[in-house]
mmCIF file of C-alpha atoms in Angstrom:
data_model
loop_
_atom_site.group_PDB
_atom_site.id
_atom_site.type_symbol
_atom_site.label_atom_id
_atom_site.label_comp_id
_atom_site.label_asym_id
_atom_site.label_seq_id
_atom_site.Cartn_x
_atom_site.Cartn_y
_atom_site.Cartn_z
ATOM 1 C CA MET A 30 32.046 -3.091 -54.055
ATOM 2 C CA ILE A 31 35.523 -4.311 -53.103
ATOM 3 C CA LEU A 32 37.159 -6.557 -55.602
ATOM 4 C CA SER A 33 40.158 -8.898 -55.013
ATOM 5 C CA LYS A 34 43.401 -8.412 -56.887
ATOM 6 C CA ASN A 35 42.802 -11.238 -59.235
ATOM 7 C CA ALA A 36 39.272 -9.986 -60.009
ATOM 8 C CA ARG A 37 40.612 -6.549 -60.940
ATOM 9 C CA TYR A 38 43.185 -8.140 -63.195
ATOM 10 C CA LEU A 39 40.449 -10.220 -64.805
ATOM 11 C CA LEU A 40 38.321 -7.186 -65.423
ATOM 12 C CA ARG A 41 41.216 -5.348 -66.993
ATOM 13 C CA PHE A 42 42.032 -8.199 -69.217
ATOM 14 C CA VAL A 43 38.429 -8.545 -70.360
ATOM 15 C CA ALA A 44 38.134 -4.808 -71.113
ATOM 16 C CA LEU A 45 41.420 -4.747 -73.049
ATOM 17 C CA ALA A 46 40.476 -7.863 -74.930
ATOM 18 C CA TYR A 47 37.115 -6.425 -75.866
ATOM 19 C CA LEU A 48 38.722 -3.144 -77.109
ATOM 20 C CA ALA A 49 41.343 -5.066 -79.000
ATOM 21 C CA LEU A 50 38.754 -7.214 -80.739
ATOM 22 C CA LEU A 51 36.496 -4.353 -81.715
ATOM 23 C CA LEU A 52 38.985 -1.508 -82.297
ATOM 24 C CA LEU A 53 42.694 -2.276 -82.288
ATOM 25 C CA ILE A 54 42.678 -5.333 -84.562
ATOM 26 C CA PRO A 55 40.487 -3.797 -87.291
ATOM 27 C CA ILE A 56 42.420 -0.520 -87.146
ATOM 28 C CA GLY A 57 45.718 -2.403 -87.242
ATOM 29 C CA MET A 58 44.476 -4.395 -90.255
ATOM 30 C CA ILE A 59 43.480 -1.224 -92.121
ATOM 31 C CA LEU A 60 46.852 0.369 -91.478
ATOM 32 C CA TYR A 61 48.678 -2.767 -92.511
ATOM 33 C CA ARG A 62 46.697 -3.052 -95.765
ATOM 34 C CA SER A 63 47.211 0.656 -96.513
ATOM 35 C CA PHE A 64 50.949 0.620 -96.048
ATOM 36 C CA GLU A 65 51.797 -2.937 -97.143
ATOM 37 C CA ASN A 66 53.049 -1.586 -100.519
ATOM 38 C CA GLY A 67 54.904 1.309 -98.999
ATOM 39 C CA PHE A 68 54.235 4.955 -98.340
ATOM 40 C CA ILE A 69 54.613 6.039 -101.917
ATOM 41 C CA ALA A 70 51.866 3.709 -103.056
ATOM 42 C CA PHE A 71 49.699 4.938 -100.205
ATOM 43 C CA TRP A 72 50.342 8.530 -101.266
ATOM 44 C CA GLU A 73 49.492 7.813 -104.841
ATOM 45 C CA ALA A 74 46.212 6.240 -103.725
ATOM 46 C CA ILE A 75 45.134 9.256 -101.638
ATOM 47 C CA SER A 76 46.423 11.883 -104.070
ATOM 48 C CA THR A 77 44.317 10.921 -107.107
ATOM 49 C CA PRO A 78 41.971 13.611 -108.467
ATOM 50 C CA ALA A 79 38.977 11.644 -107.143
ATOM 51 C CA ALA A 80 40.449 11.395 -103.609
ATOM 52 C CA ILE A 81 41.442 15.062 -103.501
ATOM 53 C CA SER A 82 37.978 16.054 -104.718
ATOM 54 C CA ALA A 83 36.375 13.828 -102.132
ATOM 55 C CA LEU A 84 38.533 15.324 -99.360
ATOM 56 C CA ASN A 85 37.718 18.887 -100.569
ATOM 57 C CA LEU A 86 34.026 18.163 -100.657
ATOM 58 C CA SER A 87 34.033 16.592 -97.211
ATOM 59 C CA LEU A 88 35.825 19.651 -95.785
ATOM 60 C CA LEU A 89 33.530 22.056 -97.683
ATOM 61 C CA ILE A 90 30.437 20.382 -96.133
ATOM 62 C CA VAL A 91 32.073 20.716 -92.659
ATOM 63 C CA VAL A 92 32.785 24.411 -93.384
ATOM 64 C CA ILE A 93 29.109 25.009 -94.272
ATOM 65 C CA VAL A 94 27.522 22.800 -91.630
ATOM 66 C CA VAL A 95 29.507 23.842 -88.500
ATOM 67 C CA PRO A 96 28.614 27.563 -88.502
ATOM 68 C CA ILE A 97 24.942 26.843 -89.181
ATOM 69 C CA ASN A 98 24.747 24.283 -86.311
ATOM 70 C CA VAL A 99 26.679 26.622 -84.006
ATOM 71 C CA ILE A 100 24.170 29.453 -84.538
ATOM 72 C CA PHE A 101 21.039 27.408 -84.345
ATOM 73 C CA GLY A 102 22.510 25.177 -81.623
ATOM 74 C CA ILE A 103 23.181 28.139 -79.437
ATOM 75 C CA VAL A 104 19.725 29.646 -80.138
ATOM 76 C CA THR A 105 18.003 26.312 -79.377
ATOM 77 C CA ALA A 106 19.998 25.721 -76.236
ATOM 78 C CA LEU A 107 19.091 29.240 -74.973
ATOM 79 C CA ALA A 108 15.398 28.651 -75.752
ATOM 80 C CA LEU A 109 15.361 25.350 -73.908
ATOM 81 C CA VAL A 110 17.220 26.656 -70.843
ATOM 82 C CA ARG A 111 16.048 30.256 -70.520
ATOM 83 C CA GLY A 112 12.686 30.032 -72.170
ATOM 84 C CA ARG A 113 9.316 29.154 -70.703
ATOM 85 C CA PHE A 114 6.851 28.356 -73.500
ATOM 86 C CA PRO A 115 4.342 25.795 -74.558
ATOM 87 C CA GLY A 116 5.950 22.954 -76.494
ATOM 88 C CA ARG A 117 9.392 23.218 -74.877
ATOM 89 C CA ARG A 118 9.355 19.475 -73.968
ATOM 90 C CA LEU A 119 8.400 18.669 -77.580
ATOM 91 C CA LEU A 120 11.333 20.781 -78.784
ATOM 92 C CA GLU A 121 13.582 18.969 -76.285
ATOM 93 C CA ALA A 122 12.547 15.646 -77.864
ATOM 94 C CA VAL A 123 12.839 16.866 -81.429
ATOM 95 C CA VAL A 124 16.484 17.782 -80.841
ATOM 96 C CA ASP A 125 17.221 14.158 -80.034
ATOM 97 C CA ILE A 126 15.565 12.759 -83.117
ATOM 98 C CA PRO A 127 18.845 12.449 -85.095
ATOM 99 C CA PHE A 128 20.136 10.082 -82.344
ATOM 100 C CA ALA A 129 17.110 7.753 -82.751
ATOM 101 C CA VAL A 130 16.453 7.855 -86.500
ATOM 102 C CA SER A 131 18.628 5.957 -89.013
ATOM 103 C CA PRO A 132 20.561 8.273 -91.342
ATOM 104 C CA VAL A 133 19.134 6.290 -94.286
ATOM 105 C CA VAL A 134 15.669 7.314 -93.136
ATOM 106 C CA VAL A 135 16.834 10.903 -93.061
ATOM 107 C CA GLY A 136 18.001 10.617 -96.743
ATOM 108 C CA VAL A 137 14.652 9.134 -97.755
ATOM 109 C CA ALA A 138 12.835 11.977 -96.027
ATOM 110 C CA LEU A 139 14.921 14.592 -97.847
ATOM 111 C CA ILE A 140 14.159 12.880 -101.123
ATOM 112 C CA THR A 141 10.465 12.969 -100.321
ATOM 113 C CA LEU A 142 10.657 16.662 -99.541
ATOM 114 C CA TRP A 143 13.097 17.942 -102.201
ATOM 115 C CA GLY A 144 13.082 15.310 -104.880
ATOM 116 C CA VAL A 145 11.118 15.414 -108.173
ATOM 117 C CA GLY A 146 7.482 15.303 -107.255
ATOM 118 C CA GLY A 147 8.299 15.938 -103.616
ATOM 119 C CA TRP A 148 6.623 18.542 -101.322
ATOM 120 C CA PHE A 149 9.080 21.281 -102.223
ATOM 121 C CA GLY A 150 9.757 19.955 -105.767
ATOM 122 C CA SER A 151 8.055 22.915 -107.396
ATOM 123 C CA ILE A 152 10.448 25.280 -105.615
ATOM 124 C CA VAL A 153 13.381 23.346 -106.953
ATOM 125 C CA GLU A 154 11.932 23.524 -110.505
ATOM 126 C CA LEU A 155 11.407 27.264 -110.209
ATOM 127 C CA THR A 156 14.896 28.171 -108.821
ATOM 128 C CA GLY A 157 16.730 25.562 -110.819
ATOM 129 C CA ILE A 158 18.775 24.669 -107.764
ATOM 130 C CA ARG A 159 19.295 20.932 -107.570
ATOM 131 C CA VAL A 160 18.927 19.805 -103.968
ATOM 132 C CA ILE A 161 18.855 16.061 -104.207
ATOM 133 C CA PHE A 162 21.913 14.489 -105.814
ATOM 134 C CA GLY A 163 23.761 17.843 -105.293
ATOM 135 C CA LEU A 164 25.699 19.648 -102.647
ATOM 136 C CA PRO A 165 22.587 21.352 -100.938
ATOM 137 C CA GLY A 166 21.031 17.902 -100.258
ATOM 138 C CA MET A 167 24.285 16.556 -98.773
ATOM 139 C CA VAL A 168 24.577 19.711 -96.582
ATOM 140 C CA LEU A 169 20.997 19.319 -95.378
ATOM 141 C CA ALA A 170 21.527 15.678 -94.603
ATOM 142 C CA THR A 171 24.676 16.419 -92.608
ATOM 143 C CA ILE A 172 23.030 19.321 -90.761
ATOM 144 C CA PHE A 173 20.266 17.051 -89.626
ATOM 145 C CA VAL A 174 22.493 14.281 -88.347
ATOM 146 C CA THR A 175 24.829 16.663 -86.488
ATOM 147 C CA LEU A 176 22.054 18.923 -85.062
ATOM 148 C CA PRO A 177 22.139 17.726 -81.447
ATOM 149 C CA PHE A 178 25.834 18.013 -80.633
ATOM 150 C CA VAL A 179 26.098 21.749 -80.051
ATOM 151 C CA VAL A 180 22.772 21.890 -78.295
ATOM 152 C CA ARG A 181 23.508 19.054 -75.953
ATOM 153 C CA GLU A 182 27.014 20.482 -75.061
ATOM 154 C CA VAL A 183 25.894 24.014 -74.505
ATOM 155 C CA GLU A 184 22.636 23.308 -72.666
ATOM 156 C CA PRO A 185 24.154 21.785 -69.430
ATOM 157 C CA VAL A 186 26.650 24.657 -69.307
ATOM 158 C CA LEU A 187 23.827 27.216 -69.430
ATOM 159 C CA ARG A 188 22.038 25.424 -66.646
ATOM 160 C CA GLU A 189 25.150 25.409 -64.553
ATOM 161 C CA ILE A 190 26.051 29.052 -64.868
ATOM 162 C CA GLY A 191 22.462 30.165 -64.135
ATOM 163 C CA GLU A 192 21.008 33.615 -64.937
ATOM 164 C CA GLU A 193 22.450 35.789 -62.172
ATOM 165 C CA GLN A 194 25.250 37.282 -64.209
ATOM 166 C CA GLU A 195 23.054 37.920 -67.190
ATOM 167 C CA GLN A 196 20.457 39.666 -65.004
ATOM 168 C CA ALA A 197 23.132 41.749 -63.351
ATOM 169 C CA ALA A 198 24.352 42.905 -66.819
ATOM 170 C CA ALA A 199 20.835 43.761 -67.841
ATOM 171 C CA THR A 200 20.443 45.754 -64.557
ATOM 172 C CA LEU A 201 23.526 47.732 -65.422
ATOM 173 C CA GLY A 202 22.097 48.720 -68.804
ATOM 174 C CA ALA A 203 23.469 46.100 -71.121
ATOM 175 C CA ASN A 204 21.371 45.083 -74.095
ATOM 176 C CA ASN A 205 20.694 41.485 -75.103
ATOM 177 C CA TRP A 206 23.588 41.384 -77.612
ATOM 178 C CA GLN A 207 26.090 42.855 -75.136
ATOM 179 C CA THR A 208 24.964 40.462 -72.482
ATOM 180 C CA PHE A 209 25.376 37.526 -74.735
ATOM 181 C CA ARG A 210 28.792 38.628 -76.115
ATOM 182 C CA MET A 211 30.339 39.607 -72.794
ATOM 183 C CA ILE A 212 28.698 37.189 -70.329
ATOM 184 C CA THR A 213 27.071 34.188 -71.938
ATOM 185 C CA LEU A 214 29.442 33.390 -74.814
ATOM 186 C CA PRO A 215 32.576 33.413 -72.629
ATOM 187 C CA ALA A 216 30.873 31.160 -70.171
ATOM 188 C CA ILE A 217 29.811 28.583 -72.676
ATOM 189 C CA ARG A 218 32.951 28.700 -74.814
ATOM 190 C CA TRP A 219 34.357 25.258 -73.813
ATOM 191 C CA GLY A 220 31.033 23.537 -74.146
ATOM 192 C CA LEU A 221 30.569 25.190 -77.516
ATOM 193 C CA THR A 222 34.028 24.211 -78.704
ATOM 194 C CA TYR A 223 33.446 20.664 -77.568
ATOM 195 C CA GLY A 224 30.204 20.571 -79.516
ATOM 196 C CA VAL A 225 31.931 21.922 -82.621
ATOM 197 C CA VAL A 226 34.626 19.249 -82.477
ATOM 198 C CA LEU A 227 31.906 16.523 -82.185
ATOM 199 C CA THR A 228 30.003 18.052 -85.099
ATOM 200 C CA VAL A 229 33.193 18.018 -87.264
ATOM 201 C CA ALA A 230 33.881 14.400 -86.457
ATOM 202 C CA ARG A 231 30.282 13.333 -87.169
ATOM 203 C CA ALA A 232 30.118 15.357 -90.380
ATOM 204 C CA LEU A 233 33.262 13.867 -91.772
ATOM 205 C CA GLY A 234 32.163 10.350 -91.057
ATOM 206 C CA GLU A 235 28.534 10.592 -92.170
ATOM 207 C CA PHE A 236 27.664 7.939 -94.781
ATOM 208 C CA GLY A 237 23.986 6.708 -94.784
ATOM 209 C CA ALA A 238 22.192 10.000 -95.168
ATOM 210 C CA VAL A 239 24.723 11.425 -97.632
ATOM 211 C CA LEU A 240 24.638 8.223 -99.705
ATOM 212 C CA MET A 241 20.874 8.597 -100.207
ATOM 213 C CA VAL A 242 20.978 12.153 -101.459
ATOM 214 C CA SER A 243 24.255 12.083 -103.430
ATOM 215 C CA SER A 244 24.766 11.021 -107.062
ATOM 216 C CA GLY A 245 28.051 9.446 -105.980
ATOM 217 C CA PHE A 246 29.934 10.659 -109.015
ATOM 218 C CA ALA A 247 33.617 11.070 -108.462
ATOM 219 C CA GLY A 248 34.645 14.676 -108.515
ATOM 220 C CA VAL A 249 31.076 15.891 -108.332
ATOM 221 C CA SER A 250 29.262 14.682 -105.220
ATOM 222 C CA GLN A 251 31.538 12.025 -103.659
ATOM 223 C CA THR A 252 32.750 12.532 -100.088
ATOM 224 C CA LEU A 253 35.515 10.557 -98.502
ATOM 225 C CA THR A 254 33.123 8.045 -97.042
ATOM 226 C CA LEU A 255 31.454 7.566 -100.361
ATOM 227 C CA LEU A 256 34.890 7.256 -102.027
ATOM 228 C CA VAL A 257 35.742 4.278 -99.730
ATOM 229 C CA HIS A 258 32.432 2.768 -100.542
ATOM 230 C CA ALA A 259 32.843 3.223 -104.297
ATOM 231 C CA ARG A 260 36.363 1.903 -104.385
ATOM 232 C CA TYR A 261 35.596 -1.188 -102.368
ATOM 233 C CA ILE A 262 32.134 -2.145 -103.808
ATOM 234 C CA ASP A 263 31.979 -0.695 -107.222
ATOM 235 C CA ASP A 264 35.607 -0.525 -108.473
ATOM 236 C CA HIS A 265 36.885 -3.546 -106.471
ATOM 237 C CA ASN A 266 39.917 -1.421 -105.707
ATOM 238 C CA THR A 267 40.547 -2.855 -102.290
ATOM 239 C CA TYR A 268 43.922 -1.108 -101.682
ATOM 240 C CA GLY A 269 42.513 2.225 -102.739
ATOM 241 C CA ALA A 270 39.546 1.762 -100.316
ATOM 242 C CA TYR A 271 41.865 0.974 -97.461
ATOM 243 C CA SER A 272 44.029 3.948 -98.240
ATOM 244 C CA ALA A 273 41.058 6.330 -98.383
ATOM 245 C CA ALA A 274 39.764 4.784 -95.112
ATOM 246 C CA THR A 275 43.200 5.461 -93.509
ATOM 247 C CA LEU A 276 43.068 9.124 -94.649
ATOM 248 C CA LEU A 277 39.553 9.456 -93.171
ATOM 249 C CA MET A 278 40.689 7.662 -89.969
ATOM 250 C CA GLY A 279 43.707 9.975 -89.616
ATOM 251 C CA ILE A 280 41.435 13.066 -89.806
ATOM 252 C CA ALA A 281 39.115 11.457 -87.243
ATOM 253 C CA ILE A 282 42.039 10.670 -84.874
ATOM 254 C CA LEU A 283 43.243 14.319 -85.107
ATOM 255 C CA THR A 284 39.750 15.453 -84.265
ATOM 256 C CA LEU A 285 39.634 13.007 -81.300
ATOM 257 C CA LEU A 286 42.986 14.303 -80.051
ATOM 258 C CA LEU A 287 41.750 17.866 -80.210
ATOM 259 C CA MET A 288 38.582 16.874 -78.350
ATOM 260 C CA THR A 289 40.684 15.244 -75.652
ATOM 261 C CA LEU A 290 42.884 18.293 -75.356
ATOM 262 C CA LEU A 291 39.858 20.631 -75.113
ATOM 263 C CA ASP A 292 38.303 18.294 -72.521
ATOM 264 C CA ARG A 293 41.423 18.530 -70.311
ATOM 265 C CA LYS A 294 41.449 22.310 -70.693
ATOM 266 C CA ARG A 295 37.755 22.451 -69.713
ATOM 267 C CA SER A 296 38.401 20.332 -66.656
ATOM 268 C CA THR A 297 41.311 22.465 -65.488
ATOM 269 C CA PRO A 298 40.074 24.904 -62.863
#
């Protein structure tokens, strides 16, 4: 379709206006409210014990979740692309469930499973490990909502590279681990890295599922997203909420920049 010069300018204006209304204006307002009292006040708001604890907990969850999803994401992607077994289509659909199900529903499901009187409640009582309203429950919730990213980034790469090189390595006497380490892993490294970046971003910003399985106590089980919620709703500390949101947004922007850089490197022949 060929558009006139005026039509192209109109489309650009509409697109920019839409982005400004939904993204730039809200982000600008958050930044303004965060720094309206100066950088020192902003630093004091994000360096409180509660804020530091929330940041550490968010990063701890990321450190736990990412390796788990990398391992099982690669295994699942290999099973979907290389495997031929009954139920493969079902597994394909299951992987996409976190995209379709509300995170709040995920939290409720975890409470039903691991809460007092839940399906696995007896295991919790025997081991003494508190899953719901503790770190394990928050980790499980985050693993669930970030499950598809590594799988969906690695899967198309595996389909693209095919099986010829892996079969050649097997013919030359390489075992499965050697084939994976020397052939498959280098081939999927950019897709895997891209999936890791997406997983990190999603884990840092998760709210609904974590809210349901967390006690929300400051310094105990309060992530950055929960800190923003608590300051704004419970404590009526609007400035502190904006400052914490800016800290979270800064980490997200750094993650986005890293994702863009990796995408450019992946696109470079």
